[in-house]
Amino acid sequence: MQGQIPKPLIDSDSQPFWEGVREGKLLLQKCGDCERYIFYPRIICPHCFSEHMTWEETSGKGKIHSYTVIHKAPPAFKGEVPYVVGVIDLDEGVRMLSRIIGDRNDLSIDQPVSVVYEKIDDDLTLPYFKVTGA
Amino acid sequence: MIKYVWKGVKGMKSERIAAIVGAAESELGHLPGRNVLQLQAQAAKRALDDAGFTKDDVDALFTTASWGHFPQLMLGEYLGITPKYTGGTNIGGSSFESHVAHALVGIQAGLFDVALITYGSTNRTSGNRPSAAGLTLSYEEPFGIPSPVGHYAMAAQRHMYEYGTTSEQLAEIAVATRKWAALNEKAFKREPVTIEDVLNSPMIAEPLHLLDCCLITDGGGALVVASAEAAARAKKRPVWILGHAETQTHNTVTHMPDLTVTGAKDTGRRAMEMAGITHDEIDVVQVYDSFTITVLLTLESLGFCKPGEGGDFVSGQRTAPGGEFPLNTSGGGLSYCHPGMFGIFLLIEAVRQLRGECGERQVKDAKISLVNGTGGTLSSTSTVILGRD
């Protein structure tokens, strides 16, 4: 037993996001006033302080902004090394941290990726990303 | 309050409001059986002795910690200090540069005369690390990113992609820092390393190897900051706080505005403007070296070189003893000590350099030092400019 994967906090900010992931949808908040997408979800827009936050289903497409291959992992992830964590620039203009799956020798910054849904256990599904064909 | 006008060095215009008059470490290294309060008590006593002050001179207390709730209350009680002013900004490893700045501000406002700033941790022996995912960290921790090394690794990867920076160039920093540590008898790691040693050390998070990463040690440190009036009573000559600035840019890495630029771009400029100095007047630089990439990004952000030129800037051992750019002369977090938050040790070394107390590793005639703390995952920076008469 190497410890539990840290579970995300499900609260009134985050619940729609994590429920969406479980249903195979990548939902992002969009501000009803300044019309910018944001990530992570909040009760107020960090750009214009509007409280009119709406939820939209997104394409789940983006490109790799940066990444790292992890060789020394936190305890809960030790059995998985080496694996790739990256930051993804989504087409909607927000950045998300995630796992990038697939052949790590073929990875490079700016490669296009799209979301896949990884069921970790009965309670937890995470949005991962994989490189899409050119 | 009497206002003194700086006349020490050309161009410098800032007032002499407050000075660091005491600086010391506790025991450092691997310290089984020691606790965080003991280490801070040791460091506090030594720093007050260094100043020629006693506990009763202290009327402001600053500390921060990751070891528990209310560290100021627990520490104040343990030390028997009932301060008129309590500070405890926690922005990670750069907190203590901010504490020095905030002590100056409190002195400037006439709230107190003598501030004691302490830090202590037993990270090596107790592995003091937060673990539970919480609030906005829920968008990072479930993905298995080791914090903070994974975040710094992604910054390094991006810098390599944009500018062609190499692992060899990052290794230059680790090698040069170890050469300084060899000249510091308090340093944890003193045996020489080569660029090949760094590149052959185990990969932690690509492109960062084990020897690109700071140590994990036990230890504590303390500083005494005094008003100009109180500094006149101190045993040693004052090290004046000439400029300071702080900022925070993000907490989660997805909110870092540019993975290759730190807040030092802003805080370095503002602190130097306040001090009225330019880059070429700085004699010795201490910057947080949690990882080799931290140093490279910080040097660029502070404007010692242009964006993307950091790799060339540190090549050829330019930052080593005898090099053109003396940097992290204690041996840094990479080789001297790193008990969780290193910022206070940057300041201790800067004070010693400006007093001429550094023996073999002394930078000749050092008059002005720039100290830059970086906290979190490249999240906060706090810059302090120190100078002597």
mmCIF file of C-alpha atoms in Angstrom, chain B residues 5-254:
data_model
loop_
_atom_site.group_PDB
_atom_site.id
_atom_site.type_symbol
_atom_site.label_atom_id
_atom_site.label_comp_id
_atom_site.label_asym_id
_atom_site.label_seq_id
_atom_site.Cartn_x
_atom_site.Cartn_y
_atom_site.Cartn_z
ATOM 1 C CA VAL B 5 21.005 60.497 4.395
ATOM 2 C CA TRP B 6 23.150 57.798 2.866
ATOM 3 C CA LYS B 7 26.577 58.975 1.828
ATOM 4 C CA GLY B 8 28.302 55.636 1.525
ATOM 5 C CA VAL B 9 28.445 54.711 -2.102
ATOM 6 C CA LYS B 10 27.922 56.626 -5.307
ATOM 7 C CA GLY B 11 24.384 56.924 -6.512
ATOM 8 C CA MET B 12 22.829 55.504 -3.394
ATOM 9 C CA LYS B 13 20.090 57.755 -2.114
ATOM 10 C CA SER B 14 18.073 55.775 0.368
ATOM 11 C CA GLU B 15 17.765 56.816 3.988
ATOM 12 C CA ARG B 16 19.267 54.914 6.876
ATOM 13 C CA ILE B 17 16.107 53.819 8.609
ATOM 14 C CA ALA B 18 16.960 50.367 9.860
ATOM 15 C CA ALA B 19 19.825 47.911 9.779
ATOM 16 C CA ILE B 20 20.512 44.256 10.330
ATOM 17 C CA VAL B 21 22.747 44.166 13.410
ATOM 18 C CA GLY B 22 22.663 40.466 14.284
ATOM 19 C CA ALA B 23 22.720 37.307 12.169
ATOM 20 C CA ALA B 24 23.307 33.666 13.055
ATOM 21 C CA GLU B 25 22.405 30.068 12.341
ATOM 22 C CA SER B 26 21.548 27.370 14.846
ATOM 23 C CA GLU B 27 23.160 23.986 14.520
ATOM 24 C CA LEU B 28 22.678 22.816 10.926
ATOM 25 C CA GLY B 29 22.581 19.525 9.073
ATOM 26 C CA HIS B 30 21.240 16.236 10.367
ATOM 27 C CA LEU B 31 19.993 16.814 13.902
ATOM 28 C CA PRO B 32 18.019 13.896 15.296
ATOM 29 C CA GLY B 33 16.499 14.733 18.663
ATOM 30 C CA ARG B 34 16.329 18.490 18.028
ATOM 31 C CA ASN B 35 12.992 20.270 17.667
ATOM 32 C CA VAL B 36 12.097 23.434 15.791
ATOM 33 C CA LEU B 37 11.789 25.553 18.939
ATOM 34 C CA GLN B 38 15.242 24.589 20.192
ATOM 35 C CA LEU B 39 16.801 25.477 16.861
ATOM 36 C CA GLN B 40 15.126 28.881 16.822
ATOM 37 C CA ALA B 41 16.145 29.544 20.420
ATOM 38 C CA GLN B 42 19.760 28.712 19.558
ATOM 39 C CA ALA B 43 19.734 30.948 16.505
ATOM 40 C CA ALA B 44 17.968 33.782 18.361
ATOM 41 C CA LYS B 45 20.480 33.705 21.206
ATOM 42 C CA ARG B 46 23.412 33.688 18.813
ATOM 43 C CA ALA B 47 21.982 36.510 16.678
ATOM 44 C CA LEU B 48 21.306 38.671 19.743
ATOM 45 C CA ASP B 49 24.844 37.946 21.018
ATOM 46 C CA ASP B 50 26.147 38.913 17.586
ATOM 47 C CA ALA B 51 24.321 42.245 17.932
ATOM 48 C CA GLY B 52 25.370 42.762 21.530
ATOM 49 C CA PHE B 53 21.691 42.894 22.471
ATOM 50 C CA THR B 54 19.645 40.893 24.945
ATOM 51 C CA LYS B 55 16.215 39.361 24.754
ATOM 52 C CA ASP B 56 14.846 42.382 26.586
ATOM 53 C CA ASP B 57 15.848 44.656 23.711
ATOM 54 C CA VAL B 58 13.463 42.826 21.400
ATOM 55 C CA ASP B 59 10.074 44.479 20.924
ATOM 56 C CA ALA B 60 8.960 42.865 17.665
ATOM 57 C CA LEU B 61 8.909 39.183 16.746
ATOM 58 C CA PHE B 62 8.692 37.736 13.232
ATOM 59 C CA THR B 63 8.603 34.082 12.299
ATOM 60 C CA THR B 64 6.822 31.684 10.012
ATOM 61 C CA ALA B 65 6.657 27.935 9.734
ATOM 62 C CA SER B 66 5.111 24.927 8.123
ATOM 63 C CA TRP B 67 5.234 22.906 11.361
ATOM 64 C CA GLY B 68 2.075 24.039 13.074
ATOM 65 C CA HIS B 69 -0.592 26.547 13.908
ATOM 66 C CA PHE B 70 0.245 29.828 15.618
ATOM 67 C CA PRO B 71 4.051 29.553 15.337
ATOM 68 C CA GLN B 72 4.462 33.129 16.589
ATOM 69 C CA LEU B 73 2.541 32.345 19.788
ATOM 70 C CA MET B 74 4.374 29.110 20.457
ATOM 71 C CA LEU B 75 7.765 30.628 19.742
ATOM 72 C CA GLY B 76 7.161 33.848 21.692
ATOM 73 C CA GLU B 77 6.146 31.853 24.728
ATOM 74 C CA TYR B 78 9.092 29.445 24.369
ATOM 75 C CA LEU B 79 11.550 32.339 24.101
ATOM 76 C CA GLY B 80 9.865 34.388 26.827
ATOM 77 C CA ILE B 81 9.313 37.315 24.482
ATOM 78 C CA THR B 82 6.156 39.449 24.678
ATOM 79 C CA PRO B 83 6.451 41.617 21.590
ATOM 80 C CA LYS B 84 4.730 44.910 20.858
ATOM 81 C CA TYR B 85 4.466 43.804 17.257
ATOM 82 C CA THR B 86 4.135 40.353 15.714
ATOM 83 C CA GLY B 87 4.836 39.521 12.081
ATOM 84 C CA GLY B 88 4.479 36.280 10.237
ATOM 85 C CA THR B 89 3.954 36.654 6.520
ATOM 86 C CA ASN B 90 4.175 33.215 4.941
ATOM 87 C CA ILE B 91 4.882 33.334 1.214
ATOM 88 C CA GLY B 92 7.243 30.363 1.285
ATOM 89 C CA GLY B 93 11.015 30.592 1.224
ATOM 90 C CA SER B 94 11.014 34.313 0.472
ATOM 91 C CA SER B 95 9.122 35.098 3.696
ATOM 92 C CA PHE B 96 12.199 36.273 5.589
ATOM 93 C CA GLU B 97 13.204 38.862 3.002
ATOM 94 C CA SER B 98 9.687 40.192 3.511
ATOM 95 C CA HIS B 99 10.057 40.043 7.293
ATOM 96 C CA VAL B 100 13.171 42.218 7.032
ATOM 97 C CA ALA B 101 11.250 44.664 4.853
ATOM 98 C CA HIS B 102 8.253 44.666 7.179
ATOM 99 C CA ALA B 103 10.514 45.186 10.192
ATOM 100 C CA LEU B 104 11.905 48.262 8.466
ATOM 101 C CA VAL B 105 8.397 49.517 7.746
ATOM 102 C CA GLY B 106 7.374 49.042 11.385
ATOM 103 C CA ILE B 107 10.484 50.867 12.563
ATOM 104 C CA GLN B 108 9.798 53.627 10.039
ATOM 105 C CA ALA B 109 6.287 53.950 11.481
ATOM 106 C CA GLY B 110 7.730 54.256 14.974
ATOM 107 C CA LEU B 111 6.049 51.072 16.225
ATOM 108 C CA PHE B 112 9.154 49.359 17.602
ATOM 109 C CA ASP B 113 12.947 49.571 17.661
ATOM 110 C CA VAL B 114 14.320 46.043 17.568
ATOM 111 C CA ALA B 115 12.878 43.100 15.672
ATOM 112 C CA LEU B 116 13.905 39.481 16.057
ATOM 113 C CA ILE B 117 13.274 37.301 12.985
ATOM 114 C CA THR B 118 13.635 33.544 13.348
ATOM 115 C CA TYR B 119 13.142 30.324 11.442
ATOM 116 C CA GLY B 120 13.717 26.675 12.276
ATOM 117 C CA SER B 121 12.821 23.311 10.840
ATOM 118 C CA THR B 122 13.621 19.640 11.214
ATOM 119 C CA ASN B 123 12.704 18.752 7.644
ATOM 120 C CA ARG B 124 15.532 16.255 7.336
ATOM 121 C CA THR B 125 14.761 14.209 10.434
ATOM 122 C CA SER B 126 10.988 14.583 10.589
ATOM 123 C CA GLY B 127 10.095 14.865 6.909
ATOM 124 C CA ASN B 128 7.721 17.692 7.684
ATOM 125 C CA ARG B 129 5.595 17.873 4.543
ATOM 126 C CA PRO B 130 1.957 18.737 4.025
ATOM 127 C CA SER B 131 0.102 15.979 2.185
ATOM 128 C CA ALA B 132 -3.664 16.447 1.958
ATOM 129 C CA ALA B 133 -5.006 17.986 -1.224
ATOM 130 C CA GLY B 134 -7.045 21.027 -0.466
ATOM 131 C CA LEU B 135 -8.991 23.804 -2.093
ATOM 132 C CA THR B 136 -7.351 24.956 -5.305
ATOM 133 C CA LEU B 137 -4.492 22.449 -5.026
ATOM 134 C CA SER B 138 -7.164 19.905 -6.005
ATOM 135 C CA TYR B 139 -6.352 20.764 -9.616
ATOM 136 C CA GLU B 140 -2.711 19.698 -9.226
ATOM 137 C CA GLU B 141 -2.199 17.039 -6.574
ATOM 138 C CA PRO B 142 -4.397 14.223 -7.974
ATOM 139 C CA PHE B 143 -2.236 14.210 -11.112
ATOM 140 C CA GLY B 144 0.881 13.175 -9.240
ATOM 141 C CA ILE B 145 2.985 16.292 -9.607
ATOM 142 C CA PRO B 146 5.746 16.227 -6.999
ATOM 143 C CA SER B 147 5.777 19.685 -5.437
ATOM 144 C CA PRO B 148 7.736 21.792 -5.846
ATOM 145 C CA VAL B 149 10.252 19.993 -8.086
ATOM 146 C CA GLY B 150 7.723 19.153 -10.823
ATOM 147 C CA HIS B 151 6.747 22.778 -11.226
ATOM 148 C CA TYR B 152 10.353 23.953 -11.453
ATOM 149 C CA ALA B 153 11.054 21.161 -13.929
ATOM 150 C CA MET B 154 8.317 22.432 -16.226
ATOM 151 C CA ALA B 155 9.769 25.932 -16.015
ATOM 152 C CA ALA B 156 13.172 24.507 -16.956
ATOM 153 C CA GLN B 157 11.698 22.517 -19.849
ATOM 154 C CA ARG B 158 9.976 25.618 -21.181
ATOM 155 C CA HIS B 159 13.175 27.687 -20.860
ATOM 156 C CA MET B 160 15.072 25.032 -22.788
ATOM 157 C CA TYR B 161 12.386 25.016 -25.471
ATOM 158 C CA GLU B 162 12.315 28.796 -25.876
ATOM 159 C CA TYR B 163 16.011 29.542 -25.592
ATOM 160 C CA GLY B 164 17.990 26.341 -26.087
ATOM 161 C CA THR B 165 19.265 26.326 -22.523
ATOM 162 C CA THR B 166 21.040 23.058 -21.718
ATOM 163 C CA SER B 167 21.346 20.716 -18.741
ATOM 164 C CA GLU B 168 25.091 21.417 -18.815
ATOM 165 C CA GLN B 169 24.396 25.109 -18.260
ATOM 166 C CA LEU B 170 22.138 24.353 -15.311
ATOM 167 C CA ALA B 171 24.823 22.040 -13.927
ATOM 168 C CA GLU B 172 27.330 24.926 -14.022
ATOM 169 C CA ILE B 173 25.309 26.509 -11.221
ATOM 170 C CA ALA B 174 25.418 23.399 -9.022
ATOM 171 C CA VAL B 175 29.161 22.994 -9.596
ATOM 172 C CA ALA B 176 29.966 26.639 -8.824
ATOM 173 C CA THR B 177 27.792 26.640 -5.716
ATOM 174 C CA ARG B 178 29.562 23.535 -4.419
ATOM 175 C CA LYS B 179 32.902 25.341 -4.813
ATOM 176 C CA TRP B 180 31.630 28.067 -2.477
ATOM 177 C CA ALA B 181 30.419 25.400 -0.023
ATOM 178 C CA ALA B 182 33.927 23.937 0.027
ATOM 179 C CA LEU B 183 35.019 27.269 1.547
ATOM 180 C CA ASN B 184 32.284 27.204 4.229
ATOM 181 C CA GLU B 185 32.937 24.864 7.125
ATOM 182 C CA LYS B 186 29.239 24.912 8.029
ATOM 183 C CA ALA B 187 28.174 23.564 4.643
ATOM 184 C CA PHE B 188 26.512 20.143 4.515
ATOM 185 C CA LYS B 189 28.059 19.066 1.198
ATOM 186 C CA ARG B 190 31.620 20.211 0.532
ATOM 187 C CA GLU B 191 33.214 17.619 -1.753
ATOM 188 C CA PRO B 192 33.697 18.918 -5.309
ATOM 189 C CA VAL B 193 31.285 17.898 -8.064
ATOM 190 C CA THR B 194 31.682 18.148 -11.820
ATOM 191 C CA ILE B 195 29.188 18.900 -14.557
ATOM 192 C CA GLU B 196 29.258 15.190 -15.417
ATOM 193 C CA ASP B 197 28.444 14.318 -11.793
ATOM 194 C CA VAL B 198 25.359 16.516 -11.988
ATOM 195 C CA LEU B 199 24.258 15.045 -15.321
ATOM 196 C CA ASN B 200 24.880 11.496 -14.071
ATOM 197 C CA SER B 201 22.989 11.960 -10.815
ATOM 198 C CA PRO B 202 19.537 10.341 -10.724
ATOM 199 C CA MET B 203 16.809 12.057 -12.704
ATOM 200 C CA ILE B 204 14.101 13.456 -10.403
ATOM 201 C CA ALA B 205 11.769 15.325 -12.764
ATOM 202 C CA GLU B 206 13.104 15.897 -16.264
ATOM 203 C CA PRO B 207 15.218 17.892 -16.924
ATOM 204 C CA LEU B 208 16.208 18.255 -13.254
ATOM 205 C CA HIS B 209 18.636 15.756 -11.719
ATOM 206 C CA LEU B 210 19.236 15.123 -8.044
ATOM 207 C CA LEU B 211 22.169 17.557 -8.013
ATOM 208 C CA ASP B 212 20.001 20.252 -9.610
ATOM 209 C CA CYS B 213 17.906 20.134 -6.417
ATOM 210 C CA CYS B 214 18.519 21.706 -3.035
ATOM 211 C CA LEU B 215 19.382 19.728 0.068
ATOM 212 C CA ILE B 216 16.881 18.723 2.714
ATOM 213 C CA THR B 217 18.473 19.512 6.078
ATOM 214 C CA ASP B 218 17.538 20.516 9.590
ATOM 215 C CA GLY B 219 18.432 23.926 10.957
ATOM 216 C CA GLY B 220 17.414 27.392 11.973
ATOM 217 C CA GLY B 221 18.450 30.985 11.588
ATOM 218 C CA ALA B 222 17.809 34.380 13.133
ATOM 219 C CA LEU B 223 18.272 38.052 12.335
ATOM 220 C CA VAL B 224 18.092 41.170 14.473
ATOM 221 C CA VAL B 225 16.820 44.321 12.747
ATOM 222 C CA ALA B 226 17.270 47.621 14.570
ATOM 223 C CA SER B 227 16.310 51.242 14.077
ATOM 224 C CA ALA B 228 19.164 53.627 13.261
ATOM 225 C CA GLU B 229 19.147 54.769 16.895
ATOM 226 C CA ALA B 230 19.246 51.235 18.278
ATOM 227 C CA ALA B 231 21.814 50.172 15.676
ATOM 228 C CA ALA B 232 24.183 52.768 17.095
ATOM 229 C CA ARG B 233 24.302 50.693 20.307
ATOM 230 C CA ALA B 234 25.077 47.432 18.499
ATOM 231 C CA LYS B 235 28.388 45.643 18.811
ATOM 232 C CA LYS B 236 29.100 45.461 15.104
ATOM 233 C CA ARG B 237 28.714 47.954 12.301
ATOM 234 C CA PRO B 238 25.244 48.092 10.824
ATOM 235 C CA VAL B 239 24.223 46.486 7.551
ATOM 236 C CA TRP B 240 21.661 48.957 6.252
ATOM 237 C CA ILE B 241 18.440 47.939 4.547
ATOM 238 C CA LEU B 242 18.522 50.212 1.514
ATOM 239 C CA GLY B 243 15.703 48.887 -0.597
ATOM 240 C CA HIS B 244 13.022 46.236 -0.561
ATOM 241 C CA ALA B 245 10.087 44.992 -2.609
ATOM 242 C CA GLU B 246 7.887 41.922 -2.708
ATOM 243 C CA THR B 247 5.224 40.386 -4.910
ATOM 244 C CA GLN B 248 3.292 37.198 -5.510
ATOM 245 C CA THR B 249 2.270 36.124 -8.974
ATOM 246 C CA HIS B 250 0.442 32.799 -8.515
ATOM 247 C CA ASN B 251 0.017 29.718 -6.379
ATOM 248 C CA THR B 252 -0.768 26.951 -8.868
ATOM 249 C CA VAL B 253 1.627 26.708 -11.792
ATOM 250 C CA THR B 254 -1.148 27.141 -14.360
#
